[in-house]
PDB file of C-alpha atoms in Angstrom:
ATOM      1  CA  UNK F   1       0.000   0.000   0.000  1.00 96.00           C
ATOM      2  CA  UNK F   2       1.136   3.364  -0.942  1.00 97.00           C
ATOM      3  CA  UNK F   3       2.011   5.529   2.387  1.00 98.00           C
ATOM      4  CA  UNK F   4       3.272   8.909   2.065  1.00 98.00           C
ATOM      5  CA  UNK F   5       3.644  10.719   5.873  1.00 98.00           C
ATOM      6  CA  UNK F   6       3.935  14.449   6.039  1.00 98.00           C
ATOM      7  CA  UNK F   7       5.852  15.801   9.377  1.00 98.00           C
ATOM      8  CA  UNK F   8       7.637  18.791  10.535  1.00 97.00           C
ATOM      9  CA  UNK F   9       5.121  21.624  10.337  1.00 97.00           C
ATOM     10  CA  UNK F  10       4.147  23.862  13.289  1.00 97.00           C
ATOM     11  CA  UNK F  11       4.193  27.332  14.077  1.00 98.00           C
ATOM     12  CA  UNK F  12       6.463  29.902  13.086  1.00 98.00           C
ATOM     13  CA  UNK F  13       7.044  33.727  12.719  1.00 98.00           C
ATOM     14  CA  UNK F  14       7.521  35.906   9.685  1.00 98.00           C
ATOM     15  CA  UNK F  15      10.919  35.522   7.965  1.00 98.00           C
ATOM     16  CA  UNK F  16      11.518  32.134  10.135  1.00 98.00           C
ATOM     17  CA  UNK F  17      12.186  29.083   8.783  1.00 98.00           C
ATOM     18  CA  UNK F  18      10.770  24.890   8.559  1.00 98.00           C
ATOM     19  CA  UNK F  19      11.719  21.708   6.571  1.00 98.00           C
ATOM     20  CA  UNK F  20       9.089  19.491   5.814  1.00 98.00           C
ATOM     21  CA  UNK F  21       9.950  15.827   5.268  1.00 98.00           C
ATOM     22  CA  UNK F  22       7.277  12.667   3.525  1.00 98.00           C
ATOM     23  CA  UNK F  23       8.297   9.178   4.314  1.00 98.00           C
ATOM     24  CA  UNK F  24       7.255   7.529   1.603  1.00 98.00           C
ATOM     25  CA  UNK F  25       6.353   3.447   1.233  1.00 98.00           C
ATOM     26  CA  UNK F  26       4.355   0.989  -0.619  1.00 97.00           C
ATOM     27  CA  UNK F  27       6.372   1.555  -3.874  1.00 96.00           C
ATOM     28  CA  UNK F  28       9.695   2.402  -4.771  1.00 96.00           C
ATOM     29  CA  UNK F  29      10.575   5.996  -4.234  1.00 97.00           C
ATOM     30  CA  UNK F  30      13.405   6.849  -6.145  1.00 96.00           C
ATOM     31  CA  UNK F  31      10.941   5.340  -9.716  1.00 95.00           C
ATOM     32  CA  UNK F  32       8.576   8.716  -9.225  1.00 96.00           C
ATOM     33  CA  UNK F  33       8.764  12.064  -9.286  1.00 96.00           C
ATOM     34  CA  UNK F  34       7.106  13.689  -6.360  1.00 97.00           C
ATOM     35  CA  UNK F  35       5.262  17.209  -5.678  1.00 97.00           C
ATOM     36  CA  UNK F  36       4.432  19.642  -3.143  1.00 98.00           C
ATOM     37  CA  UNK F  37       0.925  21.089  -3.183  1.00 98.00           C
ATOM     38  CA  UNK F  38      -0.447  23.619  -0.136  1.00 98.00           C
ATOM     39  CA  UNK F  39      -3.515  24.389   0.527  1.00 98.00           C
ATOM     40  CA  UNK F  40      -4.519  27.544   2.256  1.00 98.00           C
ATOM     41  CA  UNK F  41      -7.045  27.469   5.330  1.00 97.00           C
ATOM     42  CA  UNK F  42     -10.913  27.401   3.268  1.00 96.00           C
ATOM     43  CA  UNK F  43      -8.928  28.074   0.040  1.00 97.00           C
ATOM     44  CA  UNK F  44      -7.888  26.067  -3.598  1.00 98.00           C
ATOM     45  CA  UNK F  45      -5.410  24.206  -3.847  1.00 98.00           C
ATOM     46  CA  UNK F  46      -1.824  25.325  -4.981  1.00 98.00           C
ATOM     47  CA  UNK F  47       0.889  23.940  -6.643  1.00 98.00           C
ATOM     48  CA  UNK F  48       4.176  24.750  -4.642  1.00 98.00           C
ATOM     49  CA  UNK F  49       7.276  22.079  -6.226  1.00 98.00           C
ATOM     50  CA  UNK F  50       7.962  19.327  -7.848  1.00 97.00           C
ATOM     51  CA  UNK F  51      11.071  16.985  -7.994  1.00 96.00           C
ATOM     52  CA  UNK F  52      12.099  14.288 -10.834  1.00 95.00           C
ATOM     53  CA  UNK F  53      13.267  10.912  -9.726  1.00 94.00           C
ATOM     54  CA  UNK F  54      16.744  11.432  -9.908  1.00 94.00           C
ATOM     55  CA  UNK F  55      16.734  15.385  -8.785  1.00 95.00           C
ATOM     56  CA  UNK F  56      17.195  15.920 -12.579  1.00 95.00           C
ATOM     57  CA  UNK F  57      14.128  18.147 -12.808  1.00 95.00           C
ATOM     58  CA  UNK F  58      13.078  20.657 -10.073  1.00 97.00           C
ATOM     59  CA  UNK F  59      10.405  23.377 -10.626  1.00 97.00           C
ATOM     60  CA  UNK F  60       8.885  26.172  -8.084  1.00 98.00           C
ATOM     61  CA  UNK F  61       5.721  28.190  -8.213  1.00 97.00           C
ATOM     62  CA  UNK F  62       6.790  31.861  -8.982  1.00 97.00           C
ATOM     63  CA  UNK F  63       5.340  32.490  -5.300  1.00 97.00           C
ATOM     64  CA  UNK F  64       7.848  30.542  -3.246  1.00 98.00           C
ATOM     65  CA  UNK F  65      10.639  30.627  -5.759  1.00 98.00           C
ATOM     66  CA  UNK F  66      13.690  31.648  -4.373  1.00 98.00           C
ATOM     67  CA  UNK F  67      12.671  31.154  -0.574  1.00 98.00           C
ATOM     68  CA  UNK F  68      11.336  27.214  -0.913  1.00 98.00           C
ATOM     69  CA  UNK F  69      13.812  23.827  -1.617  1.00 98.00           C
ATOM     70  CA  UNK F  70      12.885  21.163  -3.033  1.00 98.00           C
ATOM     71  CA  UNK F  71      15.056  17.860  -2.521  1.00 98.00           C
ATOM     72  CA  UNK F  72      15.037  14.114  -1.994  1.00 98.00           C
ATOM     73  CA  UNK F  73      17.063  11.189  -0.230  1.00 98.00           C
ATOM     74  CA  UNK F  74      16.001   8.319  -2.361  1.00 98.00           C
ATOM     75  CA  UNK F  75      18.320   6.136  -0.295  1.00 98.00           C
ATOM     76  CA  UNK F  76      15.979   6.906   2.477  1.00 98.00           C
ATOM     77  CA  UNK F  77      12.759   6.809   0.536  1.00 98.00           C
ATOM     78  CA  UNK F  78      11.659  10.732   1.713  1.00 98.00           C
ATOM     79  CA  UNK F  79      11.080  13.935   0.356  1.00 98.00           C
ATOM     80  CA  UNK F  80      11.774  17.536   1.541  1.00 98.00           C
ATOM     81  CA  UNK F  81      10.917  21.541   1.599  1.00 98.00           C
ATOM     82  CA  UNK F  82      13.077  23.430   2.861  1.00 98.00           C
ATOM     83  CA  UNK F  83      11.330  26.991   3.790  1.00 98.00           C
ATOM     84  CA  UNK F  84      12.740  29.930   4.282  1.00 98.00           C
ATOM     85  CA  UNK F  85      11.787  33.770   4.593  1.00 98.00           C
ATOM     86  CA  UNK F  86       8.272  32.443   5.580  1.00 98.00           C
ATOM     87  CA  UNK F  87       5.213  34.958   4.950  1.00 98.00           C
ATOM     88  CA  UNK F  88       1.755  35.074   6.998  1.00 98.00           C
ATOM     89  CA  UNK F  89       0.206  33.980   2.913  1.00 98.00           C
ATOM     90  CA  UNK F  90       2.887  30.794   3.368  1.00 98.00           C
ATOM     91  CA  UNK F  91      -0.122  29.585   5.826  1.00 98.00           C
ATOM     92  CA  UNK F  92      -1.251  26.618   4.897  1.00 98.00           C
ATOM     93  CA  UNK F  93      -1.399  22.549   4.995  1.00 98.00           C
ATOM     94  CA  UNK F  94       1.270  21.158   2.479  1.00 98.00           C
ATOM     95  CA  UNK F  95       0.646  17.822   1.118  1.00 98.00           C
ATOM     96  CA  UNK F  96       3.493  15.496  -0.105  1.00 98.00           C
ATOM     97  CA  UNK F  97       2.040  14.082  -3.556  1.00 98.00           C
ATOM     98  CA  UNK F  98       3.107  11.416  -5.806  1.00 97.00           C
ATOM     99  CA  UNK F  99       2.986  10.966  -9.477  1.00 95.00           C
ATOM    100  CA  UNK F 100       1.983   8.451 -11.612  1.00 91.00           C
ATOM    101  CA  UNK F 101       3.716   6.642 -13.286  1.00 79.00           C
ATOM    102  CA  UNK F 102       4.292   7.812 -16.817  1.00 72.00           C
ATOM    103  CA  UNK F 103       2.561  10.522 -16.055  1.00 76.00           C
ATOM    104  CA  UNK F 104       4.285  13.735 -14.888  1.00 83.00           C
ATOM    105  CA  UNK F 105       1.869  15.919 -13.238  1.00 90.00           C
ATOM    106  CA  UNK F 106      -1.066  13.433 -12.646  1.00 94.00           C
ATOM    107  CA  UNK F 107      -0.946  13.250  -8.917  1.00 96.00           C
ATOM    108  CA  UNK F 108      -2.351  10.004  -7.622  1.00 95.00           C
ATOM    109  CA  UNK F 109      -0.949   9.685  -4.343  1.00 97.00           C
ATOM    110  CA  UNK F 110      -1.447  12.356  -1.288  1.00 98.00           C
ATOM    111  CA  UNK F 111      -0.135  12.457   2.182  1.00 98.00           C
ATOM    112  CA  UNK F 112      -2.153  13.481   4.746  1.00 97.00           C
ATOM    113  CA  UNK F 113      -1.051  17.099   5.087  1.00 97.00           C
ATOM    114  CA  UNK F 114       0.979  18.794   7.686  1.00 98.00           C
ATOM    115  CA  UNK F 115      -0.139  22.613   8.706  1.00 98.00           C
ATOM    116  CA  UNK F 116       2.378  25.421   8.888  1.00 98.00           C
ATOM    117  CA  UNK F 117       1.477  28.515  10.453  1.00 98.00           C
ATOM    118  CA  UNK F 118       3.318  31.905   9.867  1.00 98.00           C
ATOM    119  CA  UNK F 119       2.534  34.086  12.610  1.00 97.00           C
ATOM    120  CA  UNK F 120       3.838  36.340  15.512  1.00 96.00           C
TER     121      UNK F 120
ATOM    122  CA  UNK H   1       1.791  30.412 -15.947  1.00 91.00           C
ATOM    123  CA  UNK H   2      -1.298  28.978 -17.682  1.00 96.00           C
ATOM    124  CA  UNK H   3      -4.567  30.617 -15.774  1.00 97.00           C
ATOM    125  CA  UNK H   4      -7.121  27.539 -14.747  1.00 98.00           C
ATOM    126  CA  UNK H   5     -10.826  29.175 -14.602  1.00 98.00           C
ATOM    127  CA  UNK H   6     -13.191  26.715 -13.042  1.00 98.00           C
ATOM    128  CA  UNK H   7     -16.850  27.435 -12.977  1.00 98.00           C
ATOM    129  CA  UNK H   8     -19.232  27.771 -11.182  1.00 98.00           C
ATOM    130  CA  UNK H   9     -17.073  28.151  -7.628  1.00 98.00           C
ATOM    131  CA  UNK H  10     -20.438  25.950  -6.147  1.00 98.00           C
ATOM    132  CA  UNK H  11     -23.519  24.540  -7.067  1.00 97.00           C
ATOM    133  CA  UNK H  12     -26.648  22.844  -5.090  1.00 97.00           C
ATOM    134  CA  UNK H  13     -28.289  19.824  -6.991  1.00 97.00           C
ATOM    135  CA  UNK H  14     -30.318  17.154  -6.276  1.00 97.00           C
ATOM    136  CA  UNK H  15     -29.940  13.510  -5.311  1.00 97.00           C
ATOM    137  CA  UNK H  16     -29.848  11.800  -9.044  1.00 97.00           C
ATOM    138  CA  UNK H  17     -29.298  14.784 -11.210  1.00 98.00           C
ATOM    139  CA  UNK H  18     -26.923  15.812 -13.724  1.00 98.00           C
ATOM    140  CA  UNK H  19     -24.065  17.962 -12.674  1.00 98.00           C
ATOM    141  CA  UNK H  20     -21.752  19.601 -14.905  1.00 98.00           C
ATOM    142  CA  UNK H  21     -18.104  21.916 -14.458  1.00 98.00           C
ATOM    143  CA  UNK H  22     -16.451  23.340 -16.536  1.00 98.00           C
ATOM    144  CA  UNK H  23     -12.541  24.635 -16.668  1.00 98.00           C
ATOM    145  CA  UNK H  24     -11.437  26.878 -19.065  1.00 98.00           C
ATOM    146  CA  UNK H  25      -7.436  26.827 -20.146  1.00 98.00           C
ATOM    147  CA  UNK H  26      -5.998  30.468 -20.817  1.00 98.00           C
ATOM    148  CA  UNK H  27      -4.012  28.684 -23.656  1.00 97.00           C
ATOM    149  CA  UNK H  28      -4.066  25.333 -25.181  1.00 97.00           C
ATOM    150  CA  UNK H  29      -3.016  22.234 -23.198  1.00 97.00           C
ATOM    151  CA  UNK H  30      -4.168  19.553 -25.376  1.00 96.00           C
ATOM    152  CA  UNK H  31      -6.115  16.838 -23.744  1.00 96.00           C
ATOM    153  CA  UNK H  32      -3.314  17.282 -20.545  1.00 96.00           C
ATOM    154  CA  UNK H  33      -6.009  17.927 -18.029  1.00 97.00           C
ATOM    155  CA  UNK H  34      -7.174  16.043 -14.740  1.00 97.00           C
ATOM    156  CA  UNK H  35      -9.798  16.252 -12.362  1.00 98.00           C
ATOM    157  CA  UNK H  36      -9.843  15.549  -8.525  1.00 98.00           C
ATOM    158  CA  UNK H  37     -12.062  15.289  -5.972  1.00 98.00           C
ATOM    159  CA  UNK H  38     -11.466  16.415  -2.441  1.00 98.00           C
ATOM    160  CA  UNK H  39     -13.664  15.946   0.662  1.00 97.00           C
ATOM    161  CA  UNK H  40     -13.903  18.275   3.874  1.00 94.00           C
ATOM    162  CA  UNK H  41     -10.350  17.684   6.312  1.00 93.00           C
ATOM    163  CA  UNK H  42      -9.338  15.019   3.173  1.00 97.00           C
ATOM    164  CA  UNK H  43      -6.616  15.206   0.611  1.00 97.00           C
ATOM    165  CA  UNK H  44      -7.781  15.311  -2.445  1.00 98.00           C
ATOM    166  CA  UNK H  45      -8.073  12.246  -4.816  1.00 98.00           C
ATOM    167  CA  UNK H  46      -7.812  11.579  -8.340  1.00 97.00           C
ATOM    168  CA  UNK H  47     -10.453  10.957 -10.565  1.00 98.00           C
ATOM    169  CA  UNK H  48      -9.670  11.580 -14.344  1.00 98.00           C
ATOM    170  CA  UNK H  49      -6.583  11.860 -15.817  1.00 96.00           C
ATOM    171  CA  UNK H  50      -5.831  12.530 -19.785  1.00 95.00           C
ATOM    172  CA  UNK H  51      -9.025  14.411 -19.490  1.00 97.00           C
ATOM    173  CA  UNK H  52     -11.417  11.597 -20.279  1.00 97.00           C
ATOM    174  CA  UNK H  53      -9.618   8.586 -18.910  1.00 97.00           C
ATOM    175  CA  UNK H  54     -11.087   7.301 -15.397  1.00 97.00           C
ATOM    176  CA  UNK H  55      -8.545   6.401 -12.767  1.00 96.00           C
ATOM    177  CA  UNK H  56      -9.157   3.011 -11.831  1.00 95.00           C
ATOM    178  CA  UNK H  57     -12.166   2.550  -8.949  1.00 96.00           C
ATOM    179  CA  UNK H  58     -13.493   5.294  -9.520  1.00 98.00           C
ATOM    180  CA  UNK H  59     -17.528   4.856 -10.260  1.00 97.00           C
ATOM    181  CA  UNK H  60     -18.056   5.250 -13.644  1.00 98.00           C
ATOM    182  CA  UNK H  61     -20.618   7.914 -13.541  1.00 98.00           C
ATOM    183  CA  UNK H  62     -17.651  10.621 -13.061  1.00 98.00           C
ATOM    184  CA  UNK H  63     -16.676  11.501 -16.242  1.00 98.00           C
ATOM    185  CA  UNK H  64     -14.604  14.187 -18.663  1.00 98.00           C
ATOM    186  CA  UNK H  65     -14.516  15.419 -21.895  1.00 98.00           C
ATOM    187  CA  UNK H  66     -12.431  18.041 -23.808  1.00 98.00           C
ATOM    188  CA  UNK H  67      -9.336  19.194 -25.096  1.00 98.00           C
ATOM    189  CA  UNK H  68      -7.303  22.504 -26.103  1.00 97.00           C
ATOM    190  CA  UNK H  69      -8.868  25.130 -23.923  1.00 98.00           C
ATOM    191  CA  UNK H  70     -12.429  23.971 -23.018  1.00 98.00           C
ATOM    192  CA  UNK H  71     -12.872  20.980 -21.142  1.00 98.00           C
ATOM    193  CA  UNK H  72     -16.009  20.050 -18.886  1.00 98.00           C
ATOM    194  CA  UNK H  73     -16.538  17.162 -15.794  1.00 98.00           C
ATOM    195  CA  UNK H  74     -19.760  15.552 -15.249  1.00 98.00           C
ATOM    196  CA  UNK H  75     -21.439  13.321 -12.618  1.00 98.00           C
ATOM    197  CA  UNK H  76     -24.071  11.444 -14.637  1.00 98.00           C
ATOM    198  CA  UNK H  77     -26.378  10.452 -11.393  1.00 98.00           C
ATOM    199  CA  UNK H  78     -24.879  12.761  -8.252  1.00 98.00           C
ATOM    200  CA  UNK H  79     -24.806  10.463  -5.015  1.00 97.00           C
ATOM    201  CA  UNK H  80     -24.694  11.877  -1.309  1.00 97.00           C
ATOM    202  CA  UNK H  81     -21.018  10.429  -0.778  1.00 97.00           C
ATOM    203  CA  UNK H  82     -19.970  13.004  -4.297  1.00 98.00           C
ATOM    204  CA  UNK H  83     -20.509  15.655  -1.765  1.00 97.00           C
ATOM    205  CA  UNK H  84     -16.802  17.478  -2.292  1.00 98.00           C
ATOM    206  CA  UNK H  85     -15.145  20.241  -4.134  1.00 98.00           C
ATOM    207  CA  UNK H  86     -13.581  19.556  -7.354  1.00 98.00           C
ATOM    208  CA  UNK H  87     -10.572  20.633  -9.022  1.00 98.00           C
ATOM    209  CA  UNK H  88      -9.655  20.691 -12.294  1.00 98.00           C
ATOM    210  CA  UNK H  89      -5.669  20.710 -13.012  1.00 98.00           C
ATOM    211  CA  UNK H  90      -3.594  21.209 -16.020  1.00 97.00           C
ATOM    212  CA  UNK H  91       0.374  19.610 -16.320  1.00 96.00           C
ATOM    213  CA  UNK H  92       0.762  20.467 -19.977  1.00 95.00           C
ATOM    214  CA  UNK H  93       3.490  23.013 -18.440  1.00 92.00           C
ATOM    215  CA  UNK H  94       5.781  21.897 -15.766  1.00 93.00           C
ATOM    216  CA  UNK H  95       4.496  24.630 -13.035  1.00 94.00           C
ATOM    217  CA  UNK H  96       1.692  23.288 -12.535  1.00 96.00           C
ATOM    218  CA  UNK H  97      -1.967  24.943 -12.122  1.00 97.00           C
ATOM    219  CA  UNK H  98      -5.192  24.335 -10.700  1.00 98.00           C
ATOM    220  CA  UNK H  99      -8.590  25.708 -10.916  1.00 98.00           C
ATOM    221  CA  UNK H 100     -10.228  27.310  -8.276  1.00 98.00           C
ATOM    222  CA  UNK H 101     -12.701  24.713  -6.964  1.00 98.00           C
ATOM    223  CA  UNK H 102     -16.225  23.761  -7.329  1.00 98.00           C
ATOM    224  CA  UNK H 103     -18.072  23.172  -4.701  1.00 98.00           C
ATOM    225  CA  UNK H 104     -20.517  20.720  -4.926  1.00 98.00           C
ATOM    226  CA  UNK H 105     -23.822  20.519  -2.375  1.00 97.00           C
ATOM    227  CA  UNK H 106     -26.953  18.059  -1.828  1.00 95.00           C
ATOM    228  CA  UNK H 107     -30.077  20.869  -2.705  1.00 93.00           C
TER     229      UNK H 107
END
């Protein structure tokens, strides 16, 4: 069974800093390119990054570009965000995401989401 | 970016009927178009993929059509457990986009 496990969110101020990690399981890891994807409190979704198997291919919404990291341990079957120069709009759950196979940017697996909270 | 307009934001229909969404591309993304489902405190879950093709398990009364710009998602016979927003997605471009979210109700 396909398990991917969201952890490290929490609270934290304006301009601070969090790394996310997803365990991942059920499949093999380093075969899929995976995805970020936050979802503001009541609001859409919204696609935040998304990493090719190898690390080849990395890609950021314009919004976190240049503050967010994107990276993987496929030796220990989990995924990452690094996040820094966090905004109150950062405010969210982030779900770790999967995609399927042969099929870059179909999402068929989701975490259960982790909240992060920017505020003072 | 490529713009994802999903409409309408929410709609009330009864047990049984028809629903239709529809997304709207701002350019054209072929037929590279899904659709997911999400329930309240759930991650969402995917239900077409390809635009038309149905993810396996899901009922086949969800369905899609379309391609280039205009593409449109339909639940043939709605049920009380299709209660959920849906979100249309494109991933013709790498950054990928989503619509804004339909939210559908029991009237």
């Amino acid at each position: 069974e396909v398990q991917l496990v969201e952890s490290g969110g929490g609270l934290v101020k304006p301009g601070g800093s969090l790394r996310l990690s997803c365990a991942a399981s059920g499949f093999t890891f380093s075969s899929y390119s995976m995805n970020w994807v936050r979802q503001a409190p009541g609001k859409g979704l919204e696609w935040v990054s998304s990493i090719s198997s190898s690390s080849s291919y990395i890609y950021y919404a314009d919004s976190v570009k240049g503050r967010f990291t994107i990276s993987r341990d496929n030796a220990k079957n989990s995924l990452y965000l690094q996040m820094n120069s966090l905004r109150a709009e950062d405010t969210a759950v982030y779900y770790c995401a999967r995609d399927s196979s042969g099929y870059l940017g179909v999402v068929d697996y989701w975490g259960q989401g982790t909240l992060v909270t920017v505020s003072s | 970016d490529i713009q994802m307009t999903q409409s309408p934001s929410s709609l009330s229909a009864s047990v049984g009927d028809r629903v239709t969404i529809t997304c709207q591309a701002s350019q054209d993304i072929s037929n590279y178009l899904n659709w997911y489902q999400q329930k309240p405190g759930k991650a969402p879950k995917l239900l077409i993929y390809d635009a038309s093709n149905l993810e396996t398990g899901v009922p086949s009364r969800f369905s899609g059509s379309g391609s280039g710009t205009d593409f449109t998602f339909t639940i043939s016979s709605l049920q009380p457990e299709d209660i959920a927003t849906y979100y249309c997605q494109q991933y013709d471009n790498p950054l990928l986009t989503f619509g804004g979210g339909t939210k559908v109700e029991i009237k």
